[in-house]
Coordinates of C-alpha atoms and ligand atoms in Angstrom, one line a residue:
M763 CA -107.8 18.1 1.3
T764 CA -107.1 21.7 2.0
V765 CA -106.2 23.7 -0.8
S766 CA -104.7 27.7 -0.7
I767 CA -104.9 29.9 -3.4
H768 CA -101.9 32.4 -3.5
Q769 CA -100.2 35.0 -6.3
E770 CA -97.7 32.5 -8.3
Q771 CA -94.1 33.2 -6.8
Q772 CA -91.2 33.1 -9.1
H773 CA -89.8 29.2 -7.8
D774 CA -93.5 28.3 -8.6
R775 CA -93.1 29.0 -12.8
K776 CA -91.8 25.6 -13.5
A777 CA -94.5 23.9 -11.9
V778 CA -96.9 26.0 -13.9
W779 CA -95.7 25.6 -17.0
K780 CA -95.5 21.4 -16.4
L781 CA -99.2 21.8 -15.0
N782 CA -100.6 23.6 -17.9
R783 CA -98.5 21.1 -20.4
I784 CA -100.2 18.0 -18.7
S785 CA -103.5 20.2 -18.2
F786 CA -104.4 21.3 -22.1
G787 CA -102.3 18.0 -22.9
S788 CA -99.9 20.4 -25.6
E789 CA -97.1 23.0 -24.5
T790 CA -99.1 25.8 -26.1
E791 CA -100.3 27.6 -23.1
A792 CA -97.8 26.5 -21.4
N793 CA -95.4 28.6 -23.1
L794 CA -98.2 31.1 -23.6
V795 CA -97.9 31.7 -20.0
N796 CA -94.2 32.1 -20.2
D797 CA -94.3 34.5 -23.1
L798 CA -97.4 37.2 -21.0
R799 CA -94.8 37.1 -18.6
T800 CA -91.8 37.5 -20.5
D801 CA -93.4 40.3 -22.4
G802 CA -94.9 42.4 -19.6
F803 CA -98.6 41.4 -19.9
V804 CA -99.4 39.6 -17.1
S805 CA -101.9 41.4 -14.0
V806 CA -102.6 38.2 -12.1
S807 CA -100.9 35.1 -12.3
H808 CA -102.7 32.9 -9.3
V809 CA -101.8 29.2 -8.1
A810 CA -103.8 26.9 -6.4
E811 CA -101.1 24.8 -3.9
C812 CA -102.5 21.3 -2.1
D813 CA -99.8 19.9 0.2
G814 CA -97.2 21.7 -1.5
R815 CA -98.0 20.9 -5.1
I816 CA -99.5 23.2 -7.6
V817 CA -102.5 21.5 -8.7
G818 CA -104.1 24.8 -10.3
H819 CA -103.3 28.0 -12.1
I820 CA -104.9 31.2 -13.3
L821 CA -103.7 33.9 -15.2
F822 CA -105.4 37.7 -16.5
S823 CA -103.1 39.4 -19.0
R824 CA -104.1 42.9 -20.2
L825 CA -105.5 43.7 -23.7
Q826 CA -107.0 46.7 -25.4
I827 CA -110.6 47.0 -27.1
M828 CA -110.3 49.6 -29.8
T829 CA -113.8 51.6 -30.6
A830 CA -114.5 53.6 -33.5
V831 CA -113.2 56.4 -30.4
E832 CA -111.4 55.0 -27.9
T833 CA -109.5 52.6 -26.7
V834 CA -110.9 50.3 -23.7
E835 CA -108.3 48.9 -21.2
A836 CA -109.4 45.4 -20.4
V837 CA -108.1 41.9 -18.9
S838 CA -108.3 38.7 -20.7
L839 CA -108.7 35.5 -18.5
A840 CA -106.3 33.0 -20.1
P841 CA -105.2 30.1 -19.7
M842 CA -106.6 28.6 -16.6
C843 CA -106.3 24.9 -15.5
V844 CA -106.6 22.3 -12.9
H845 CA -104.9 19.0 -12.8
P846 CA -106.9 16.5 -14.4
D847 CA -106.3 14.5 -10.7
F848 CA -108.0 17.6 -8.9
Q849 CA -111.0 18.7 -11.3
R850 CA -114.1 18.9 -10.4
Q851 CA -113.8 19.8 -6.5
G852 CA -114.3 23.2 -6.9
I853 CA -110.3 24.5 -7.5
G854 CA -111.3 26.1 -10.4
S855 CA -114.0 27.9 -8.8
Q856 CA -111.2 29.0 -6.2
L857 CA -109.1 30.3 -8.5
V858 CA -111.5 32.3 -10.5
N859 CA -112.8 34.3 -7.5
A860 CA -109.6 34.5 -6.1
G861 CA -108.1 35.7 -9.8
L862 CA -111.3 38.1 -10.2
E863 CA -111.2 39.6 -7.0
A864 CA -107.3 40.8 -7.4
C865 CA -108.4 42.2 -10.9
R866 CA -110.6 44.6 -9.2
K867 CA -108.6 45.5 -6.5
Q868 CA -105.7 46.8 -9.1
G869 CA -108.9 48.3 -10.7
H870 CA -109.5 46.6 -13.7
K871 CA -113.0 47.1 -15.4
V872 CA -114.0 44.5 -17.8
V873 CA -112.8 41.1 -18.3
V874 CA -113.0 38.9 -21.4
V875 CA -112.8 34.8 -21.6
L876 CA -113.1 32.4 -24.4
G877 CA -114.0 29.1 -22.8
H878 CA -116.2 27.0 -21.1
S879 CA -120.1 28.0 -21.6
D880 CA -121.2 26.1 -18.4
F881 CA -118.8 27.6 -16.5
Y882 CA -117.5 31.0 -16.4
P883 CA -121.4 31.9 -16.5
R884 CA -121.6 31.1 -12.9
F885 CA -119.0 34.2 -12.1
G886 CA -120.8 36.5 -14.0
F887 CA -119.2 36.4 -17.4
S888 CA -122.1 36.8 -20.2
A889 CA -121.3 36.1 -23.8
E890 CA -124.8 39.1 -24.0
L891 CA -122.2 41.2 -22.8
A892 CA -119.5 40.3 -25.4
K893 CA -121.9 40.2 -28.5
R894 CA -120.5 44.0 -29.6
L895 CA -117.0 42.9 -28.6
E896 CA -115.1 41.2 -31.9
S897 CA -112.4 38.3 -30.9
P898 CA -110.0 37.7 -33.3
F899 CA -110.7 34.3 -32.1
G900 CA -114.5 33.7 -33.1
G901 CA -117.7 34.5 -31.1
G902 CA -120.7 32.5 -30.2
D903 CA -121.5 30.9 -26.6
V904 CA -117.9 30.7 -25.5
W905 CA -116.6 34.3 -25.7
M906 CA -117.6 36.1 -22.9
A907 CA -117.4 39.3 -20.8
L908 CA -117.5 40.2 -17.3
E909 CA -118.1 44.1 -16.2
L910 CA -115.9 44.3 -12.3
V911 CA -117.9 48.1 -12.5
P912 CA -121.0 47.2 -13.7
G913 CA -121.8 49.7 -16.8
S914 CA -118.3 49.5 -17.9
L915 CA -119.1 47.9 -21.1
D916 CA -122.4 50.6 -21.7
G917 CA -122.1 52.0 -25.5
I918 CA -118.7 49.9 -26.0
K919 CA -118.6 48.0 -29.5
G920 CA -115.2 47.3 -30.8
R921 CA -112.3 45.1 -31.8
V922 CA -110.6 43.4 -28.9
E923 CA -106.4 43.4 -29.6
Y924 CA -105.1 40.4 -27.6
P925 CA -101.1 41.1 -27.1
P926 CA -98.6 39.7 -29.8
P927 CA -98.0 36.2 -27.3
F928 CA -101.7 35.1 -28.4
D929 CA -101.0 35.3 -31.9
A930 CA -99.5 31.4 -31.4
F931 CA -103.8 30.8 -31.3
K932 CA -104.8 32.4 -34.7
Ligands
LIG1549 C1 -112.0 23.7 -16.4 C2 -111.6 24.0 -15.4 C3 -110.3 24.9 -15.2 C4 -112.3 23.7 -14.2 O1 -111.4 23.6 -12.6 P1 -112.1 22.5 -11.8 O2 -111.6 22.4 -10.4 O3 -112.7 21.4 -12.3 O4 -113.4 23.7 -11.6 P2 -114.6 23.4 -10.3 O5 -114.6 22.3 -9.5 O6 -114.6 24.4 -9.8 O7 -116.1 23.2 -11.4 C5 -116.5 22.2 -12.2 C6 -116.9 23.3 -13.6 O8 -115.9 22.8 -14.5 C7 -116.6 22.4 -15.8 N1 -115.5 21.6 -16.0 C8 -114.8 20.9 -15.5 N2 -114.1 20.2 -16.1 C9 -114.4 20.2 -17.7 C10 -114.3 19.6 -18.4 N3 -113.3 18.4 -18.7 N4 -114.7 19.6 -19.4 C11 -116.0 20.9 -19.7 N5 -116.1 21.4 -18.4 C12 -115.4 21.3 -17.2 C13 -117.7 22.2 -15.8 O9 -118.9 23.1 -16.1 C14 -118.0 22.0 -14.1 O10 -119.0 22.3 -13.5 P3 -120.0 21.2 -13.1 O11 -119.0 20.1 -12.2 O12 -121.2 21.9 -12.5 O13 -120.5 19.7 -14.3 C15 -110.5 22.4 -15.6 O14 -111.5 21.4 -15.7 C16 -109.5 22.5 -16.3 O15 -108.4 22.7 -16.6 N6 -109.7 21.7 -17.6 C17 -108.4 21.6 -18.5 C18 -108.1 22.6 -19.1 C19 -108.9 24.0 -19.6 O16 -109.8 23.7 -20.4 N7 -108.8 25.2 -19.0 C20 -109.8 26.3 -19.5 C21 -109.8 26.9 -20.8 S1 -111.3 27.9 -20.8

């Protein structure tokens, strides 16, 4: 099986919507992807392609951390998915690695994620690092942050403001 990871193209959009719906079992994440695109919040959107079929997708969108003294720019990893028939074969990991590299190249310094606590730490995400960041979706071990530039969250304590398309999850 040969899998290639590349930037989402306009003609991939329909397949990306369907893949999100199938993988999450609902249209909420699929519509979130469309809304983030339409509203211009997307930083990185990559797909995994296998034999001409889109089998994985990852998206990073811009958000802000509001501290008492400043606004810190960051990105959120959400959503990401791999087709149920293709899971546990390393495709999700390839998407995360490629996506983080693309974010790094764009100059992003901080990434936050709300997700599987046994998956994201292997890429450097840490719940400890996210403890001083207040998420509208709650905290705990599923709420994690990653510094693409070491030390970027030093002394940062504040509230994370997701863009409006995420209101569908509140
Ligand atoms: C999470 C997901 C993107 C991982 O993709 P993947 O291609 O299976 O990932 P990889 O093969 O690179 O890595 C496998 C790891 O993913 C995690 N994982 C895979 N399927 C999972 C599931 N159903 N539930 C929780 N974690 C899962 C596990 O940590 C697994 O590690 P392990 O095999 O050592 O136990 C994929 O399972 C998926 O699309 N799930 C449904 C949608 C979803 O939950 N998206 C993430 C929201 S935070």
